[in-house]
mmCIF file of C-alpha atoms in Angstrom:
data_model
loop_
_atom_site.group_PDB
_atom_site.id
_atom_site.type_symbol
_atom_site.label_atom_id
_atom_site.label_comp_id
_atom_site.label_asym_id
_atom_site.label_seq_id
_atom_site.Cartn_x
_atom_site.Cartn_y
_atom_site.Cartn_z
ATOM 1 C CA MET A 24 0.000 0.000 0.000
ATOM 2 C CA LYS A 25 1.446 3.346 -1.082
ATOM 3 C CA THR A 26 0.576 6.401 0.976
ATOM 4 C CA ALA A 27 0.906 9.956 -0.316
ATOM 5 C CA ILE A 28 0.737 13.059 1.843
ATOM 6 C CA ILE A 29 -0.332 16.138 -0.070
ATOM 7 C CA GLY A 30 0.625 19.392 1.615
ATOM 8 C CA LEU A 31 3.519 19.745 4.022
ATOM 9 C CA GLY A 32 2.245 22.344 6.445
ATOM 10 C CA ASN A 33 1.779 21.858 10.175
ATOM 11 C CA ILE A 34 -0.376 18.723 9.908
ATOM 12 C CA GLY A 35 1.023 17.125 6.755
ATOM 13 C CA SER A 36 4.658 17.418 7.780
ATOM 14 C CA ARG A 37 4.037 15.940 11.224
ATOM 15 C CA VAL A 38 1.999 13.049 9.866
ATOM 16 C CA ALA A 39 4.807 12.364 7.390
ATOM 17 C CA LYS A 40 7.446 12.337 10.126
ATOM 18 C CA ASN A 41 5.366 10.074 12.352
ATOM 19 C CA LEU A 42 4.693 7.570 9.573
ATOM 20 C CA VAL A 43 8.343 7.340 8.587
ATOM 21 C CA ALA A 44 9.298 6.913 12.252
ATOM 22 C CA GLY A 45 6.793 4.051 12.326
ATOM 23 C CA GLY A 46 8.454 2.291 9.406
ATOM 24 C CA GLU A 47 6.125 3.389 6.603
ATOM 25 C CA SER A 48 7.358 4.223 3.106
ATOM 26 C CA ILE A 49 5.545 7.348 1.925
ATOM 27 C CA ILE A 50 5.251 9.815 -0.929
ATOM 28 C CA VAL A 51 5.290 13.523 -0.115
ATOM 29 C CA ALA A 52 4.036 16.254 -2.414
ATOM 30 C CA GLY A 53 3.639 20.015 -2.253
ATOM 31 C CA ARG A 54 3.321 23.029 -4.516
ATOM 32 C CA ASP A 55 7.098 23.628 -4.528
ATOM 33 C CA LEU A 56 8.834 20.451 -5.737
ATOM 34 C CA ALA A 57 12.302 21.678 -4.724
ATOM 35 C CA LYS A 58 11.145 22.284 -1.148
ATOM 36 C CA THR A 59 9.333 18.957 -1.174
ATOM 37 C CA LYS A 60 12.503 17.140 -2.202
ATOM 38 C CA ALA A 61 14.458 18.913 0.540
ATOM 39 C CA PHE A 62 11.846 17.885 3.107
ATOM 40 C CA ALA A 63 11.893 14.283 1.880
ATOM 41 C CA LYS A 64 15.654 14.164 2.435
ATOM 42 C CA THR A 65 15.170 15.102 6.072
ATOM 43 C CA LEU A 66 12.952 12.031 6.475
ATOM 44 C CA GLY A 67 15.500 9.592 5.071
ATOM 45 C CA GLY A 68 15.151 6.914 2.435
ATOM 46 C CA GLU A 69 11.557 5.998 3.238
ATOM 47 C CA ALA A 70 10.119 9.197 1.763
ATOM 48 C CA GLU A 71 9.902 9.946 -1.945
ATOM 49 C CA ALA A 72 9.126 13.412 -3.287
ATOM 50 C CA MET A 73 6.788 13.787 -6.279
ATOM 51 C CA SER A 74 4.684 16.399 -7.969
ATOM 52 C CA ILE A 75 1.145 16.543 -6.632
ATOM 53 C CA ALA A 76 -0.324 15.016 -9.793
ATOM 54 C CA ASP A 77 2.163 12.128 -9.822
ATOM 55 C CA ALA A 78 1.709 11.488 -6.096
ATOM 56 C CA VAL A 79 -2.067 11.145 -6.454
ATOM 57 C CA LYS A 80 -1.711 8.784 -9.410
ATOM 58 C CA SER A 81 0.926 6.646 -7.652
ATOM 59 C CA ALA A 82 -0.701 6.273 -4.239
ATOM 60 C CA ASP A 83 -3.366 3.956 -2.865
ATOM 61 C CA VAL A 84 -4.052 6.236 0.116
ATOM 62 C CA VAL A 85 -4.006 10.019 -0.301
ATOM 63 C CA ILE A 86 -3.800 12.113 2.885
ATOM 64 C CA LEU A 87 -4.830 15.711 2.185
ATOM 65 C CA GLY A 88 -2.874 17.880 4.593
ATOM 66 C CA ILE A 89 -4.354 21.088 3.198
ATOM 67 C CA TRP A 90 -7.062 23.559 4.253
ATOM 68 C CA PHE A 91 -10.717 22.604 3.880
ATOM 69 C CA GLU A 92 -11.407 25.171 1.155
ATOM 70 C CA LYS A 93 -8.361 23.969 -0.782
ATOM 71 C CA ILE A 94 -9.514 20.354 -0.498
ATOM 72 C CA LYS A 95 -12.767 21.302 -2.231
ATOM 73 C CA GLU A 96 -10.720 22.674 -5.143
ATOM 74 C CA PHE A 97 -8.312 19.727 -5.047
ATOM 75 C CA VAL A 98 -10.967 17.043 -5.502
ATOM 76 C CA ILE A 99 -12.265 18.848 -8.593
ATOM 77 C CA THR A 100 -8.821 19.274 -10.147
ATOM 78 C CA HIS A 101 -7.735 15.675 -9.492
ATOM 79 C CA ARG A 102 -11.146 14.052 -9.807
ATOM 80 C CA ALA A 103 -10.165 11.390 -12.383
ATOM 81 C CA SER A 104 -7.015 10.372 -10.500
ATOM 82 C CA LEU A 105 -8.873 9.931 -7.196
ATOM 83 C CA VAL A 106 -11.057 7.100 -8.500
ATOM 84 C CA GLY A 107 -10.147 3.907 -6.630
ATOM 85 C CA LYS A 108 -8.228 5.755 -3.920
ATOM 86 C CA VAL A 109 -8.678 5.980 -0.181
ATOM 87 C CA VAL A 110 -8.875 9.724 0.504
ATOM 88 C CA VAL A 111 -8.023 10.863 4.034
ATOM 89 C CA ASP A 112 -9.427 14.217 5.142
ATOM 90 C CA PRO A 113 -7.836 15.728 8.290
ATOM 91 C CA SER A 114 -9.346 19.165 7.691
ATOM 92 C CA ASN A 115 -11.217 21.341 10.154
ATOM 93 C CA PRO A 116 -13.650 23.871 8.624
ATOM 94 C CA ILE A 117 -12.409 26.879 10.569
ATOM 95 C CA ALA A 118 -10.941 30.335 10.005
ATOM 96 C CA PRO A 119 -9.392 32.961 12.317
ATOM 97 C CA ASP A 120 -11.989 35.054 14.142
ATOM 98 C CA GLY A 121 -9.753 38.133 14.384
ATOM 99 C CA LYS A 122 -9.536 37.808 18.170
ATOM 100 C CA GLY A 123 -6.848 35.133 18.394
ATOM 101 C CA GLY A 124 -9.298 32.254 18.085
ATOM 102 C CA PHE A 125 -11.220 30.453 15.359
ATOM 103 C CA ASN A 126 -14.766 30.249 14.062
ATOM 104 C CA LYS A 127 -16.429 27.401 12.216
ATOM 105 C CA ILE A 128 -17.077 28.448 8.613
ATOM 106 C CA ILE A 129 -19.899 25.988 7.910
ATOM 107 C CA PRO A 130 -23.134 25.413 9.877
ATOM 108 C CA ALA A 131 -22.582 23.894 13.317
ATOM 109 C CA ASP A 132 -24.389 20.658 12.445
ATOM 110 C CA GLN A 133 -22.372 20.085 9.257
ATOM 111 C CA SER A 134 -18.909 18.554 8.829
ATOM 112 C CA SER A 135 -16.154 18.983 6.301
ATOM 113 C CA GLY A 136 -16.009 15.176 6.109
ATOM 114 C CA GLN A 137 -19.551 14.933 4.771
ATOM 115 C CA ILE A 138 -19.029 17.844 2.387
ATOM 116 C CA ILE A 139 -15.825 16.403 0.931
ATOM 117 C CA ALA A 140 -17.302 12.887 0.728
ATOM 118 C CA LYS A 141 -20.119 14.175 -1.491
ATOM 119 C CA ARG A 142 -17.633 15.891 -3.803
ATOM 120 C CA LEU A 143 -15.460 12.830 -4.381
ATOM 121 C CA PRO A 144 -15.893 10.810 -7.570
ATOM 122 C CA GLU A 145 -17.599 7.441 -7.444
ATOM 123 C CA GLY A 146 -15.010 4.823 -6.482
ATOM 124 C CA ALA A 147 -13.079 7.081 -4.102
ATOM 125 C CA GLU A 148 -13.507 6.226 -0.414
ATOM 126 C CA LEU A 149 -13.248 8.902 2.250
ATOM 127 C CA VAL A 150 -11.841 8.424 5.738
ATOM 128 C CA LYS A 151 -11.915 11.314 8.187
ATOM 129 C CA ALA A 152 -8.682 11.057 10.225
ATOM 130 C CA PHE A 153 -5.539 12.769 11.544
ATOM 131 C CA GLY A 154 -7.355 16.020 12.350
ATOM 132 C CA THR A 155 -8.590 15.413 15.893
ATOM 133 C CA LEU A 156 -5.354 16.623 17.500
ATOM 134 C CA SER A 157 -3.367 19.816 17.087
ATOM 135 C CA ALA A 158 -0.113 19.757 15.145
ATOM 136 C CA GLY A 159 1.742 20.132 18.443
ATOM 137 C CA SER A 160 0.034 17.091 19.928
ATOM 138 C CA LEU A 161 0.631 15.054 16.772
ATOM 139 C CA GLU A 162 4.325 15.701 17.330
ATOM 140 C CA ALA A 163 4.590 15.496 21.124
ATOM 141 C CA ALA A 164 2.140 12.659 21.820
ATOM 142 C CA ALA A 165 3.248 10.161 19.154
ATOM 143 C CA ARG A 166 4.281 6.818 20.699
ATOM 144 C CA ARG A 167 3.222 7.967 24.141
ATOM 145 C CA LYS A 168 3.796 5.468 26.948
ATOM 146 C CA PRO A 169 2.575 3.497 28.809
ATOM 147 C CA GLU A 170 -0.613 3.878 26.749
ATOM 148 C CA PRO A 171 -0.795 5.561 23.343
ATOM 149 C CA ALA A 172 -3.023 8.556 22.775
ATOM 150 C CA VAL A 173 -6.057 8.079 20.552
ATOM 151 C CA LEU A 174 -6.638 9.365 17.057
ATOM 152 C CA PHE A 175 -10.298 9.003 16.094
ATOM 153 C CA TYR A 176 -11.447 8.241 12.572
ATOM 154 C CA ALA A 177 -14.770 7.982 10.739
ATOM 155 C CA THR A 178 -15.693 6.311 7.453
ATOM 156 C CA ASP A 179 -18.457 4.555 5.570
ATOM 157 C CA PHE A 180 -15.955 2.076 4.085
ATOM 158 C CA PRO A 181 -14.699 -0.686 6.434
ATOM 159 C CA GLU A 182 -11.711 -1.769 4.311
ATOM 160 C CA ALA A 183 -10.568 1.811 3.850
ATOM 161 C CA GLY A 184 -11.024 2.350 7.580
ATOM 162 C CA ARG A 185 -8.828 -0.635 8.412
ATOM 163 C CA ALA A 186 -6.127 0.627 6.049
ATOM 164 C CA VAL A 187 -6.109 4.045 7.690
ATOM 165 C CA ALA A 188 -6.248 2.507 11.176
ATOM 166 C CA LYS A 189 -2.974 0.753 10.355
ATOM 167 C CA LEU A 190 -1.457 4.084 9.359
ATOM 168 C CA ILE A 191 -2.692 5.680 12.581
ATOM 169 C CA ALA A 192 -1.053 2.885 14.570
ATOM 170 C CA ALA A 193 2.175 3.210 12.574
ATOM 171 C CA SER A 194 2.193 6.944 13.325
ATOM 172 C CA GLY A 195 2.266 6.207 17.045
ATOM 173 C CA PHE A 196 -1.387 6.526 18.060
ATOM 174 C CA ALA A 197 -4.271 4.209 18.919
ATOM 175 C CA PRO A 198 -6.975 4.205 16.213
ATOM 176 C CA VAL A 199 -10.584 4.406 17.409
ATOM 177 C CA ASN A 200 -13.494 4.295 14.964
ATOM 178 C CA VAL A 201 -16.433 6.569 15.833
ATOM 179 C CA GLY A 202 -18.695 5.316 13.028
ATOM 180 C CA GLY A 203 -19.613 6.546 9.577
ATOM 181 C CA VAL A 204 -18.840 9.860 7.936
ATOM 182 C CA ASP A 205 -22.063 11.203 9.444
ATOM 183 C CA GLN A 206 -20.189 11.120 12.772
ATOM 184 C CA SER A 207 -17.199 13.096 11.499
ATOM 185 C CA VAL A 208 -18.615 16.329 12.957
ATOM 186 C CA ARG A 209 -17.779 14.857 16.375
ATOM 187 C CA ILE A 210 -14.055 14.622 15.611
ATOM 188 C CA GLU A 211 -13.683 17.983 13.885
ATOM 189 C CA ALA A 212 -12.997 21.306 15.583
ATOM 190 C CA PHE A 213 -15.591 22.078 18.305
ATOM 191 C CA GLY A 214 -16.832 18.481 18.269
ATOM 192 C CA ASP A 215 -17.092 16.414 21.439
ATOM 193 C CA LEU A 216 -14.186 14.156 20.393
ATOM 194 C CA ASN A 217 -11.779 16.833 19.205
ATOM 195 C CA GLU A 218 -8.853 18.013 21.328
ATOM 196 C CA TYR A 219 -10.010 21.605 20.838
ATOM 197 C CA GLY A 220 -13.671 20.779 21.288
ATOM 198 C CA LYS A 221 -15.564 19.482 24.296
ATOM 199 C CA LEU A 222 -13.012 16.697 24.815
ATOM 200 C CA GLY A 223 -10.208 19.147 25.497
ATOM 201 C CA ARG A 224 -7.461 16.586 26.096
ATOM 202 C CA LEU A 225 -5.678 13.470 24.913
ATOM 203 C CA VAL A 226 -7.352 10.176 25.826
ATOM 204 C CA THR A 227 -6.462 6.484 25.873
ATOM 205 C CA SER A 228 -8.444 3.795 24.027
ATOM 206 C CA LYS A 229 -10.214 2.790 27.237
ATOM 207 C CA GLU A 230 -11.230 6.374 27.948
ATOM 208 C CA ALA A 231 -12.344 6.876 24.340
ATOM 209 C CA ASP A 232 -14.516 3.758 24.374
ATOM 210 C CA ALA A 233 -16.188 4.909 27.597
ATOM 211 C CA ILE A 234 -16.930 8.345 26.141
ATOM 212 C CA ILE A 235 -18.385 6.843 22.959
ATOM 213 C CA ASP A 236 -20.519 4.379 24.959
ATOM 214 C CA ARG A 237 -21.917 7.181 27.141
ATOM 215 C CA ALA A 238 -22.762 9.268 24.098
ATOM 216 C CA ARG A 239 -24.452 6.296 22.423
ATOM 217 C CA ALA A 240 -26.507 5.587 25.540
ATOM 218 C CA SER A 241 -27.532 9.239 25.756
ATOM 219 C CA ARG A 242 -28.713 9.240 22.135
ATOM 220 C CA LEU A 243 -30.764 6.083 22.716
ATOM 221 C CA GLN A 244 -32.419 7.591 25.784
ATOM 222 C CA SER A 245 -33.357 10.756 23.922
ATOM 223 C CA ALA A 246 -34.649 8.877 20.842
#
């Protein structure tokens, strides 16, 4: 399985470093190929630099480490090449509020995961992952001991989910599935399972399972 990381900003670069540290061979791609090649060299022999177009065509799993609005443009531009791929969306639909914080730029009950999933071509399978923690936590909490920190993911495609769960584990975190893409709002910014939402902290698998069970029970009671 070939994994490409598109975009080498705060999230993309840290995911790339964590995957290489976990023994994964990856493809990295960014707008500036010279800078991408220089970054790949810092990761060692397990990272190959490519143009964005070549990376998408070559990979089985495409992790989009770019802003939500840019992802919407990306899936249009590379629509044909995304057919048959597992597309990983770490994005959070937020923008600076001018006061040092952030605002959600889509309605509160909507998620970028659902929006991107609807824009993908038939045959592409979306997994929402790698966006539940800040870039700092992705770096500092990888391979935490004695128990790894959780990275949540959501998808409507079980096989794609298992593939991404393996990547989450290789990156030094415990993968926990929260359900289908309709649950991705919970793991995005301001959601109850996001580090900068109601959760507010890193959790272990045991803690995550307990939180998910309580939320499920609450929904059943209110139904």
